[in-house]
mmCIF file of C-alpha atoms and ligand atoms in Angstrom:
data_model
loop_
_atom_site.group_PDB
_atom_site.id
_atom_site.type_symbol
_atom_site.label_atom_id
_atom_site.label_comp_id
_atom_site.label_asym_id
_atom_site.label_seq_id
_atom_site.Cartn_x
_atom_site.Cartn_y
_atom_site.Cartn_z
ATOM 1 C CA MET N 335 -0.002 0.012 -0.029
ATOM 2 C CA LYS N 336 1.189 3.530 -0.781
ATOM 3 C CA VAL N 337 -0.725 6.715 0.210
ATOM 4 C CA ASP N 338 0.664 10.159 -0.368
ATOM 5 C CA PRO N 339 -0.759 13.314 -1.905
ATOM 6 C CA TRP N 340 0.117 12.069 -5.394
ATOM 7 C CA LYS N 341 -0.404 8.397 -5.345
ATOM 8 C CA VAL N 342 -2.699 5.799 -3.755
ATOM 9 C CA GLU N 343 -1.773 2.322 -4.647
ATOM 10 C CA GLY N 344 -2.911 -1.101 -3.388
ATOM 11 C CA LYS N 345 -5.716 -1.781 -0.981
ATOM 12 C CA VAL N 346 -5.782 1.039 1.558
ATOM 13 C CA ASP N 347 -5.415 -0.174 5.161
ATOM 14 C CA TYR N 348 -7.052 2.644 7.119
ATOM 15 C CA GLU N 349 -6.103 1.194 10.504
ATOM 16 C CA LYS N 350 -2.543 1.245 9.545
ATOM 17 C CA LEU N 351 -2.698 4.836 8.315
ATOM 18 C CA ILE N 352 -4.219 5.930 11.635
ATOM 19 C CA LYS N 353 -1.215 4.507 13.354
ATOM 20 C CA GLU N 354 1.345 5.775 10.835
ATOM 21 C CA PHE N 355 -0.030 9.279 10.734
ATOM 22 C CA GLY N 356 -0.669 9.492 14.426
ATOM 23 C CA LEU N 357 -4.491 9.903 14.199
ATOM 24 C CA LYS N 358 -7.498 8.953 16.130
ATOM 25 C CA LYS N 359 -10.660 7.249 15.053
ATOM 26 C CA ILE N 360 -13.818 9.324 15.298
ATOM 27 C CA ASP N 361 -15.263 7.714 18.338
ATOM 28 C CA GLU N 362 -18.851 7.478 19.620
ATOM 29 C CA LYS N 363 -18.453 10.343 22.014
ATOM 30 C CA THR N 364 -17.312 12.694 19.319
ATOM 31 C CA LEU N 365 -20.185 11.514 17.091
ATOM 32 C CA GLU N 366 -22.600 12.220 19.876
ATOM 33 C CA LEU N 367 -21.370 15.759 20.247
ATOM 34 C CA ILE N 368 -21.591 16.443 16.515
ATOM 35 C CA LYS N 369 -25.044 14.867 16.517
ATOM 36 C CA LYS N 370 -26.069 17.309 19.225
ATOM 37 C CA VAL N 371 -24.877 20.308 17.230
ATOM 38 C CA SER N 372 -26.621 18.887 14.120
ATOM 39 C CA GLU N 373 -29.901 18.425 15.829
ATOM 40 C CA GLU N 374 -29.880 21.936 17.105
ATOM 41 C CA LYS N 375 -29.863 22.963 13.397
ATOM 42 C CA ASN N 376 -32.529 20.367 12.509
ATOM 43 C CA GLU N 377 -30.005 18.240 10.687
ATOM 44 C CA LYS N 378 -29.363 14.552 11.077
ATOM 45 C CA LEU N 379 -25.884 13.354 11.854
ATOM 46 C CA HIS N 380 -24.432 13.392 8.346
ATOM 47 C CA LEU N 381 -24.467 10.159 6.297
ATOM 48 C CA PHE N 382 -20.744 10.296 5.902
ATOM 49 C CA LEU N 383 -20.322 10.174 9.744
ATOM 50 C CA ARG N 384 -23.133 7.625 10.286
ATOM 51 C CA ARG N 385 -21.487 5.346 7.715
ATOM 52 C CA LYS N 386 -17.878 6.217 8.750
ATOM 53 C CA LEU N 387 -16.683 7.520 5.416
ATOM 54 C CA PHE N 388 -15.186 10.301 7.493
ATOM 55 C CA PHE N 389 -13.419 8.023 9.971
ATOM 56 C CA SER N 390 -10.454 9.731 11.543
ATOM 57 C CA HIS N 391 -9.228 12.989 12.932
ATOM 58 C CA ARG N 392 -6.422 14.852 14.583
ATOM 59 C CA ASP N 393 -7.638 17.095 17.509
ATOM 60 C CA PHE N 394 -11.130 17.571 16.238
ATOM 61 C CA ASP N 395 -12.236 16.770 19.780
ATOM 62 C CA ILE N 396 -10.199 19.822 20.882
ATOM 63 C CA ALA N 397 -11.905 22.023 18.203
ATOM 64 C CA LEU N 398 -15.282 20.805 19.542
ATOM 65 C CA LYS N 399 -14.403 21.560 23.099
ATOM 66 C CA GLU N 400 -13.316 24.998 22.152
ATOM 67 C CA TYR N 401 -16.469 25.427 20.177
ATOM 68 C CA PHE N 402 -18.634 24.551 23.156
ATOM 69 C CA GLU N 403 -16.668 27.129 25.181
ATOM 70 C CA GLY N 404 -17.607 29.751 22.635
ATOM 71 C CA LYS N 405 -14.354 29.781 20.619
ATOM 72 C CA LYS N 406 -15.164 29.391 16.909
ATOM 73 C CA PHE N 407 -13.009 27.640 14.402
ATOM 74 C CA PHE N 408 -13.006 28.113 10.655
ATOM 75 C CA LEU N 409 -13.117 25.565 7.876
ATOM 76 C CA TYR N 410 -10.607 25.165 5.076
ATOM 77 C CA THR N 411 -10.471 22.753 2.205
ATOM 78 C CA GLY N 412 -9.459 22.781 -1.466
ATOM 79 C CA ARG N 413 -9.139 21.256 -4.867
ATOM 80 C CA ALA N 414 -6.334 21.430 -7.398
ATOM 81 C CA PRO N 415 -7.572 21.597 -11.048
ATOM 82 C CA GLY N 416 -5.760 19.465 -13.531
ATOM 83 C CA GLY N 417 -8.102 16.549 -14.318
ATOM 84 C CA LYS N 418 -11.831 16.075 -14.697
ATOM 85 C CA MET N 419 -13.758 16.004 -11.421
ATOM 86 C CA HIS N 420 -15.353 12.755 -10.432
ATOM 87 C CA LEU N 421 -17.889 11.803 -7.756
ATOM 88 C CA GLY N 422 -15.139 11.127 -5.136
ATOM 89 C CA HIS N 423 -13.864 14.697 -5.452
ATOM 90 C CA LEU N 424 -17.159 16.015 -4.082
ATOM 91 C CA ILE N 425 -16.986 14.131 -0.880
ATOM 92 C CA PRO N 426 -14.843 16.664 1.167
ATOM 93 C CA PHE N 427 -16.931 19.505 -0.242
ATOM 94 C CA LEU N 428 -20.315 18.009 0.565
ATOM 95 C CA PHE N 429 -19.097 17.255 4.085
ATOM 96 C CA THR N 430 -17.580 20.724 4.545
ATOM 97 C CA LYS N 431 -20.867 22.195 3.411
ATOM 98 C CA TYR N 432 -22.640 20.311 6.233
ATOM 99 C CA LEU N 433 -20.085 21.298 8.838
ATOM 100 C CA GLN N 434 -20.427 24.943 7.804
ATOM 101 C CA LYS N 435 -24.132 24.646 8.091
ATOM 102 C CA ILE N 436 -24.234 23.164 11.592
ATOM 103 C CA PHE N 437 -21.352 25.147 13.085
ATOM 104 C CA ASP N 438 -22.162 28.361 11.174
ATOM 105 C CA VAL N 439 -18.466 29.256 10.576
ATOM 106 C CA ASN N 440 -16.306 30.791 7.891
ATOM 107 C CA LEU N 441 -15.073 28.589 5.128
ATOM 108 C CA TYR N 442 -12.044 29.059 2.841
ATOM 109 C CA ILE N 443 -11.711 27.024 -0.345
ATOM 110 C CA GLN N 444 -8.300 27.132 -1.978
ATOM 111 C CA ILE N 445 -8.086 26.405 -5.674
ATOM 112 C CA PRO N 446 -4.403 25.869 -6.233
ATOM 113 C CA ASP N 447 -4.266 26.516 -10.028
ATOM 114 C CA ASP N 448 -0.535 25.986 -9.786
ATOM 115 C CA GLU N 449 -0.236 22.684 -8.029
ATOM 116 C CA LYS N 450 -0.999 20.239 -10.858
ATOM 117 C CA PHE N 451 0.952 22.314 -13.352
ATOM 118 C CA LEU N 452 3.992 21.841 -11.131
ATOM 119 C CA PHE N 453 3.459 18.209 -10.447
ATOM 120 C CA LYS N 454 2.250 16.821 -13.765
ATOM 121 C CA LYS N 455 4.684 16.520 -16.568
ATOM 122 C CA ASN N 456 2.546 17.252 -19.609
ATOM 123 C CA LEU N 457 0.060 19.655 -18.229
ATOM 124 C CA THR N 458 0.078 23.202 -19.614
ATOM 125 C CA LEU N 459 -1.034 26.318 -17.775
ATOM 126 C CA ASN N 460 -3.648 27.007 -20.319
ATOM 127 C CA LYS N 461 -5.154 23.591 -19.808
ATOM 128 C CA VAL N 462 -5.182 24.099 -16.016
ATOM 129 C CA LYS N 463 -6.831 27.468 -16.551
ATOM 130 C CA GLU N 464 -9.609 25.818 -18.629
ATOM 131 C CA MET N 465 -10.175 23.123 -16.019
ATOM 132 C CA THR N 466 -10.142 25.591 -13.170
ATOM 133 C CA GLU N 467 -13.274 27.324 -14.579
ATOM 134 C CA GLN N 468 -15.173 24.020 -14.764
ATOM 135 C CA ASP N 469 -14.040 22.947 -11.219
ATOM 136 C CA LEU N 470 -15.152 26.249 -9.799
ATOM 137 C CA LEU N 471 -18.675 25.782 -11.116
ATOM 138 C CA ASP N 472 -18.864 22.240 -9.890
ATOM 139 C CA ILE N 473 -17.838 23.418 -6.427
ATOM 140 C CA ALA N 474 -20.043 26.520 -6.413
ATOM 141 C CA ALA N 475 -23.031 24.341 -7.421
ATOM 142 C CA LEU N 476 -22.918 22.746 -3.930
ATOM 143 C CA ASN N 477 -24.285 25.903 -2.202
ATOM 144 C CA PHE N 478 -22.199 27.195 0.722
ATOM 145 C CA ASP N 479 -23.077 30.198 2.924
ATOM 146 C CA GLU N 480 -22.608 33.180 0.609
ATOM 147 C CA ASP N 481 -21.482 35.552 3.356
ATOM 148 C CA LYS N 482 -19.151 33.135 5.100
ATOM 149 C CA THR N 483 -17.383 31.422 2.176
ATOM 150 C CA PHE N 484 -14.319 32.632 0.302
ATOM 151 C CA ILE N 485 -13.164 30.676 -2.748
ATOM 152 C CA PHE N 486 -9.900 31.826 -4.291
ATOM 153 C CA LYS N 487 -7.389 30.781 -6.953
ATOM 154 C CA ASN N 488 -3.814 31.006 -5.904
ATOM 155 C CA SER N 489 -2.899 32.771 -9.127
ATOM 156 C CA GLU N 490 -5.248 35.666 -8.202
ATOM 157 C CA TYR N 491 -4.958 35.798 -4.455
ATOM 158 C CA ILE N 492 -1.176 35.290 -4.239
ATOM 159 C CA LYS N 493 -0.588 39.030 -3.906
ATOM 160 C CA ASN N 494 -2.555 39.172 -0.660
ATOM 161 C CA MET N 495 -0.852 35.979 0.609
ATOM 162 C CA TYR N 496 2.729 36.794 -0.358
ATOM 163 C CA PRO N 497 3.980 38.011 2.970
ATOM 164 C CA LEU N 498 2.567 34.976 4.622
ATOM 165 C CA PHE N 499 3.998 32.809 1.881
ATOM 166 C CA LEU N 500 7.414 34.171 2.669
ATOM 167 C CA LYS N 501 7.120 33.639 6.356
ATOM 168 C CA THR N 502 5.796 30.071 5.973
ATOM 169 C CA ALA N 503 8.372 29.156 3.386
ATOM 170 C CA LYS N 504 11.138 30.421 5.549
ATOM 171 C CA LYS N 505 10.107 28.131 8.394
ATOM 172 C CA ILE N 506 10.353 24.957 6.284
ATOM 173 C CA ASN N 507 13.604 23.501 5.091
ATOM 174 C CA PHE N 508 14.396 21.181 2.260
ATOM 175 C CA SER N 509 15.227 18.249 4.423
ATOM 176 C CA THR N 510 11.759 18.393 6.087
ATOM 177 C CA VAL N 511 9.774 18.456 2.777
ATOM 178 C CA LYS N 512 12.085 15.810 1.444
ATOM 179 C CA ALA N 513 11.271 13.570 4.342
ATOM 180 C CA THR N 514 7.544 14.402 4.424
ATOM 181 C CA PHE N 515 6.815 14.281 0.678
ATOM 182 C CA GLY N 516 9.626 12.277 -0.759
ATOM 183 C CA PHE N 517 11.039 15.016 -2.930
ATOM 184 C CA ASN N 518 14.376 14.288 -4.525
ATOM 185 C CA ASN N 519 17.060 15.847 -6.720
ATOM 186 C CA GLU N 520 14.815 15.652 -9.773
ATOM 187 C CA SER N 521 11.909 17.443 -8.095
ATOM 188 C CA ASN N 522 11.506 20.899 -9.561
ATOM 189 C CA ILE N 523 11.785 23.847 -7.142
ATOM 190 C CA GLY N 524 8.129 24.792 -7.680
ATOM 191 C CA MET N 525 7.084 21.494 -6.201
ATOM 192 C CA ILE N 526 9.479 22.004 -3.276
ATOM 193 C CA SER N 527 7.797 25.277 -2.298
ATOM 194 C CA TYR N 528 4.197 24.249 -2.959
ATOM 195 C CA PRO N 529 3.578 22.907 0.549
ATOM 196 C CA ALA N 530 3.908 26.437 1.879
ATOM 197 C CA LEU N 531 1.119 27.481 -0.444
ATOM 198 C CA GLN N 532 -1.215 24.830 0.776
ATOM 199 C CA ILE N 533 -0.484 25.619 4.414
ATOM 200 C CA ILE N 534 -1.052 29.397 4.100
ATOM 201 C CA PRO N 535 -4.848 29.329 4.308
ATOM 202 C CA THR N 536 -4.644 27.645 7.772
ATOM 203 C CA PHE N 537 -3.302 31.081 8.847
ATOM 204 C CA PHE N 538 -6.131 33.140 7.406
ATOM 205 C CA GLU N 539 -7.538 33.592 10.872
ATOM 206 C CA LYS N 540 -6.122 33.503 14.391
ATOM 207 C CA ASN N 541 -8.890 30.999 15.167
ATOM 208 C CA ARG N 542 -8.222 27.308 14.642
ATOM 209 C CA ALA N 543 -8.498 25.897 11.122
ATOM 210 C CA VAL N 544 -10.469 22.656 10.817
ATOM 211 C CA ILE N 545 -9.686 20.861 7.584
ATOM 212 C CA PRO N 546 -11.951 18.145 6.139
ATOM 213 C CA CYS N 547 -10.096 16.309 3.427
ATOM 214 C CA ALA N 548 -9.196 12.867 2.041
ATOM 215 C CA ILE N 549 -6.517 11.223 4.158
ATOM 216 C CA ASP N 550 -3.814 11.496 1.446
ATOM 217 C CA GLN N 551 -3.632 15.277 2.098
ATOM 218 C CA ASP N 552 -2.545 14.807 5.753
ATOM 219 C CA PRO N 553 1.238 15.353 5.300
ATOM 220 C CA TYR N 554 0.698 19.031 4.587
ATOM 221 C CA PHE N 555 -1.240 19.535 7.720
ATOM 222 C CA ARG N 556 1.201 17.564 9.880
ATOM 223 C CA LEU N 557 3.870 19.969 8.710
ATOM 224 C CA GLN N 558 1.607 22.951 9.543
ATOM 225 C CA ARG N 559 1.481 21.838 13.197
ATOM 226 C CA ASP N 560 5.290 22.068 13.492
ATOM 227 C CA ILE N 561 5.434 25.744 12.522
ATOM 228 C CA ALA N 562 2.031 27.236 13.343
ATOM 229 C CA GLU N 563 2.682 28.372 16.829
ATOM 230 C CA SER N 564 6.097 29.930 16.053
ATOM 231 C CA LEU N 565 4.248 32.140 13.529
ATOM 232 C CA GLY N 566 1.636 33.104 16.077
ATOM 233 C CA PHE N 567 -1.181 30.805 14.867
ATOM 234 C CA LYS N 568 -2.920 27.709 16.146
ATOM 235 C CA LYS N 569 -2.200 24.192 15.076
ATOM 236 C CA ASN N 570 -4.675 22.969 12.533
ATOM 237 C CA VAL N 571 -7.183 20.170 13.054
ATOM 238 C CA ASN N 572 -8.032 17.491 10.524
ATOM 239 C CA ILE N 573 -10.937 15.294 9.808
ATOM 240 C CA HIS N 574 -10.267 12.653 7.173
ATOM 241 C CA SER N 575 -12.309 10.677 4.702
ATOM 242 C CA LYS N 576 -11.574 7.360 3.164
ATOM 243 C CA PHE N 577 -11.470 7.013 -0.617
ATOM 244 C CA LEU N 578 -14.495 5.965 -2.522
ATOM 245 C CA PRO N 579 -13.245 2.705 -4.081
ATOM 246 C CA PRO N 580 -12.791 2.814 -7.856
ATOM 247 C CA LEU N 581 -15.500 1.111 -9.859
ATOM 248 C CA THR N 582 -13.190 -1.722 -10.692
ATOM 249 C CA GLY N 583 -12.502 -2.744 -7.074
ATOM 250 C CA PHE N 584 -10.560 -1.955 -4.018
ATOM 251 C CA GLU N 585 -7.108 -1.217 -5.434
ATOM 252 C CA GLY N 586 -6.071 2.451 -5.115
ATOM 253 C CA LYS N 587 -8.486 5.367 -5.451
ATOM 254 C CA MET N 588 -10.657 6.720 -8.171
ATOM 255 C CA SER N 589 -8.806 8.628 -10.771
ATOM 256 C CA SER N 590 -10.180 10.554 -13.637
ATOM 257 C CA SER N 591 -7.197 9.759 -15.795
ATOM 258 C CA GLU N 592 -8.512 6.186 -15.851
ATOM 259 C CA GLU N 593 -11.999 7.000 -16.890
ATOM 260 C CA GLU N 594 -13.405 3.521 -16.592
ATOM 261 C CA LYS N 595 -12.725 3.511 -12.917
ATOM 262 C CA ALA N 596 -14.604 6.671 -12.121
ATOM 263 C CA ILE N 597 -17.959 8.377 -12.655
ATOM 264 C CA LEU N 598 -17.148 11.875 -13.863
ATOM 265 C CA LEU N 599 -19.418 14.816 -12.979
ATOM 266 C CA SER N 600 -19.638 15.386 -16.697
ATOM 267 C CA ASP N 601 -20.780 11.929 -17.574
ATOM 268 C CA ASP N 602 -24.283 11.695 -19.170
ATOM 269 C CA GLU N 603 -26.942 9.233 -18.228
ATOM 270 C CA LYS N 604 -25.935 6.672 -20.868
ATOM 271 C CA THR N 605 -22.360 6.821 -19.881
ATOM 272 C CA VAL N 606 -23.116 6.262 -16.283
ATOM 273 C CA LYS N 607 -25.274 3.267 -17.068
ATOM 274 C CA LYS N 608 -22.640 1.842 -19.362
ATOM 275 C CA LYS N 609 -19.810 2.263 -16.904
ATOM 276 C CA ILE N 610 -21.637 0.843 -13.924
ATOM 277 C CA ASN N 611 -22.905 -2.187 -15.877
ATOM 278 C CA LYS N 612 -19.545 -2.843 -17.465
ATOM 279 C CA TYR N 613 -17.048 -1.955 -14.819
ATOM 280 C CA ALA N 614 -18.603 -1.871 -11.343
ATOM 281 C CA PHE N 615 -16.917 -4.839 -9.543
ATOM 282 C CA SER N 616 -19.702 -7.264 -8.429
ATOM 283 C CA GLY N 617 -19.782 -9.367 -5.296
ATOM 284 C CA GLY N 618 -22.493 -11.482 -6.992
ATOM 285 C CA LYS N 619 -22.127 -15.134 -7.886
ATOM 286 C CA ASN N 620 -21.361 -16.365 -11.372
ATOM 287 C CA THR N 621 -24.596 -18.007 -12.220
ATOM 288 C CA LEU N 622 -28.180 -17.068 -11.235
ATOM 289 C CA GLU N 623 -28.510 -20.405 -9.606
ATOM 290 C CA GLU N 624 -25.489 -19.934 -7.397
ATOM 291 C CA HIS N 625 -26.435 -16.386 -6.533
ATOM 292 C CA ARG N 626 -29.918 -17.400 -5.420
ATOM 293 C CA LYS N 627 -28.429 -20.156 -3.358
ATOM 294 C CA TYR N 628 -25.371 -18.416 -1.689
ATOM 295 C CA GLY N 629 -26.148 -14.765 -2.134
ATOM 296 C CA GLY N 630 -23.798 -11.864 -2.978
ATOM 297 C CA ASP N 631 -20.859 -10.469 -0.988
ATOM 298 C CA THR N 632 -21.553 -6.874 -0.031
ATOM 299 C CA SER N 633 -18.037 -6.356 1.402
ATOM 300 C CA ILE N 634 -16.508 -6.370 -2.033
ATOM 301 C CA ASP N 635 -19.398 -5.219 -4.199
ATOM 302 C CA VAL N 636 -18.580 -1.712 -5.398
ATOM 303 C CA SER N 637 -22.204 -0.895 -6.321
ATOM 304 C CA TYR N 638 -23.324 -1.728 -2.751
ATOM 305 C CA ILE N 639 -20.411 0.197 -1.279
ATOM 306 C CA TRP N 640 -21.186 3.337 -3.317
ATOM 307 C CA LEU N 641 -24.838 3.076 -2.256
ATOM 308 C CA TYR N 642 -23.772 2.619 1.313
ATOM 309 C CA TYR N 643 -21.320 5.528 1.485
ATOM 310 C CA LEU N 644 -22.935 8.005 -0.882
ATOM 311 C CA PHE N 645 -26.351 7.353 -2.312
ATOM 312 C CA GLU N 646 -28.740 5.446 -0.025
ATOM 313 C CA GLU N 647 -29.398 7.861 2.779
ATOM 314 C CA ASP N 648 -32.127 5.786 4.422
ATOM 315 C CA ASP N 649 -30.552 3.587 7.146
ATOM 316 C CA ASN N 650 -33.352 1.047 7.021
ATOM 317 C CA LYS N 651 -33.324 0.855 3.220
ATOM 318 C CA ILE N 652 -29.596 0.158 3.046
ATOM 319 C CA LEU N 653 -29.943 -2.617 5.586
ATOM 320 C CA GLU N 654 -32.668 -4.093 3.627
ATOM 321 C CA VAL N 655 -30.601 -3.959 0.431
ATOM 322 C CA LYS N 656 -27.747 -5.676 2.243
ATOM 323 C CA GLU N 657 -29.935 -8.451 3.581
ATOM 324 C CA GLN N 658 -31.606 -9.091 0.232
ATOM 325 C CA TYR N 659 -28.350 -9.139 -1.664
ATOM 326 C CA GLU N 660 -26.633 -11.385 0.815
ATOM 327 C CA SER N 661 -29.603 -13.768 0.836
ATOM 328 C CA GLY N 662 -29.624 -13.956 -2.991
ATOM 329 C CA LYS N 663 -32.975 -12.315 -3.421
ATOM 330 C CA LEU N 664 -31.491 -9.310 -5.010
ATOM 331 C CA LEU N 665 -29.344 -9.789 -8.077
ATOM 332 C CA SER N 666 -26.186 -7.956 -9.069
ATOM 333 C CA GLY N 667 -27.932 -6.345 -12.060
ATOM 334 C CA GLU N 668 -30.722 -5.110 -9.857
ATOM 335 C CA LEU N 669 -28.322 -3.638 -7.412
ATOM 336 C CA LYS N 670 -26.483 -1.966 -10.215
ATOM 337 C CA ALA N 671 -29.793 -0.517 -11.559
ATOM 338 C CA MET N 672 -30.450 1.022 -8.142
ATOM 339 C CA LEU N 673 -27.044 2.646 -8.168
ATOM 340 C CA ILE N 674 -27.431 3.966 -11.754
ATOM 341 C CA GLU N 675 -30.734 5.489 -10.883
ATOM 342 C CA LYS N 676 -29.366 7.260 -7.837
ATOM 343 C CA ILE N 677 -26.215 8.547 -9.627
ATOM 344 C CA ASN N 678 -28.168 9.825 -12.547
ATOM 345 C CA SER N 679 -30.676 11.685 -10.375
ATOM 346 C CA PHE N 680 -27.824 13.130 -8.349
ATOM 347 C CA LEU N 681 -26.055 14.342 -11.484
ATOM 348 C CA LYS N 682 -29.231 15.789 -12.969
ATOM 349 C CA GLN N 683 -29.703 17.845 -9.814
ATOM 350 C CA HIS N 684 -26.027 18.810 -9.794
ATOM 351 C CA ASN N 685 -26.137 19.995 -13.380
ATOM 352 C CA LYS N 686 -29.215 22.104 -12.621
ATOM 353 C CA ASN N 687 -27.393 23.673 -9.645
ATOM 354 C CA LYS N 688 -24.391 24.208 -11.897
ATOM 355 C CA GLU N 689 -26.470 26.393 -14.253
ATOM 356 C CA LYS N 690 -27.207 28.761 -11.423
ATOM 357 C CA ALA N 691 -23.658 28.520 -9.968
ATOM 358 C CA LYS N 692 -22.165 31.415 -11.921
ATOM 359 C CA SER N 693 -23.742 34.167 -9.870
ATOM 360 C CA LYS N 694 -23.095 32.262 -6.658
ATOM 361 C CA LEU N 695 -19.450 31.839 -7.619
ATOM 362 C CA LYS N 696 -19.116 35.649 -7.989
ATOM 363 C CA LYS N 697 -20.331 35.939 -4.409
ATOM 364 C CA TYR N 698 -17.918 33.345 -3.028
ATOM 365 C CA MET N 699 -14.960 34.751 -4.920
ATOM 366 C CA TYR N 700 -15.503 38.484 -4.877
ATOM 367 C CA GLU N 701 -18.770 39.927 -3.703
ATOM 368 C CA GLY N 702 -19.896 38.067 -0.575
ATOM 369 C CA LYS N 703 -19.257 39.467 2.798
ATOM 370 C CA LEU N 704 -16.270 37.299 3.652
ATOM 371 C CA ALA N 705 -14.829 37.554 0.101
ATOM 372 C CA LYS N 706 -14.920 41.334 0.215
ATOM 373 C CA GLN N 707 -13.204 41.321 3.595
ATOM 374 C CA MET N 708 -10.503 38.996 2.289
ATOM 375 C CA TRP N 709 -9.736 41.039 -0.730
ATOM 376 C CA LYS N 710 -9.083 44.013 1.534
ATOM 377 C CA LYS N 711 -6.679 42.027 3.630
ATOM 378 C CA ILE N 712 -2.941 41.539 3.109
ATOM 379 C CA HIS N 713 -1.983 38.563 5.267
ATOM 380 C CA GLU N 714 1.009 39.599 7.257
HETATM 381 N N1 LIG H 1307 -3.818 19.382 -2.814
HETATM 382 C C1 LIG H 1307 -5.191 19.344 -3.043
HETATM 383 C C2 LIG H 1307 -5.511 18.543 -4.355
HETATM 384 O O1 LIG H 1307 -4.681 17.932 -4.945
HETATM 385 C C3 LIG H 1307 -5.838 20.733 -3.081
HETATM 386 C C4 LIG H 1307 -5.899 21.424 -1.792
HETATM 387 C C5 LIG H 1307 -5.407 22.709 -1.505
HETATM 388 C C6 LIG H 1307 -6.549 20.975 -0.591
HETATM 389 N N2 LIG H 1307 -5.698 23.033 -0.242
HETATM 390 C C7 LIG H 1307 -6.331 21.966 0.424
HETATM 391 C C8 LIG H 1307 -7.204 19.808 -0.249
HETATM 392 C C9 LIG H 1307 -6.837 21.908 1.659
HETATM 393 C C10 LIG H 1307 -7.659 19.657 1.086
HETATM 394 C C11 LIG H 1307 -7.506 20.739 2.044
HETATM 395 O O2 LIG H 1307 -6.582 18.563 -4.796
#
């Protein structure tokens, strides 16, 4: 298994990552507290928490404690344009949206429109620029709090961040990033300085940053904790998601460069149907007879797992699906049909929201209350 910000290979062993990265599982006590906050806002505990898609954290219990004492945190997450967005990419954003709603806090979304250019050999800046506009609309389509959300591209906001970039970069030496990210003599110097850029937004406020992200992003935020206090800021807090398994099975994570393994946000209904039917790894038996007799295996069935983590919100319904599939009543094709229906209705709604996202995006980037404030600020 290999998990770093650029590569996820093999079957991911989350227990092992928790140990290696020095994390904690989100325990029942923490869930109870989040549930309490949710219910005050008439929200259920989020599906991703109920089903443990978000499964680990570093110091989120401290952020919660501070919150109950009246000290607010802020949220920070991001997405580097450079490939097409797929369903898995939405997970941190959907979850962040929920956290913003229940905690009623500021949210910063970084769009590093420099990262993938530096890290990917054959990617041009023009291509990144093109993809950035698409990604921005996909993200804006999710509906955040217009007055409490600031979405920014590094290429535009760098001027305001520059003093903080310098201070951050000066605190981190080459041997540290080499050890943390595996840089070597062939790494270009843009790559080597990039970690400072991803850390900067954790310093946008003196309050504590809470960062929902997929677990591969953790190295950046471990590094932040070594330097934050010496710069006069608080150590950041993380809350991590697992990866949605690729359609083809449990190896690695979904990647939009291997299109058959992912459902892209831009896939149309037919493509979704085709991909699921053709590629979604099935835990069903080879023949109808065997399947009826022995039932399917939900622990390896990707369609079931996607329904479980993302698309079947109803806790009773998902249990029923599990029982029926495992008893052989429900066939693999029927399970796939359920997933296809759910994905297509999700994407239909998403595309509708995307049509209205342009004016929202303007608010998040330039005209909303927080955005306006941020453009006036030079981060010293
Ligand atoms: N490195 C992330 C990516 O490859 C983008 C990113 C920037 C990010 N800032 C972040 C992700 C903060 C999570 C949290 O997409």
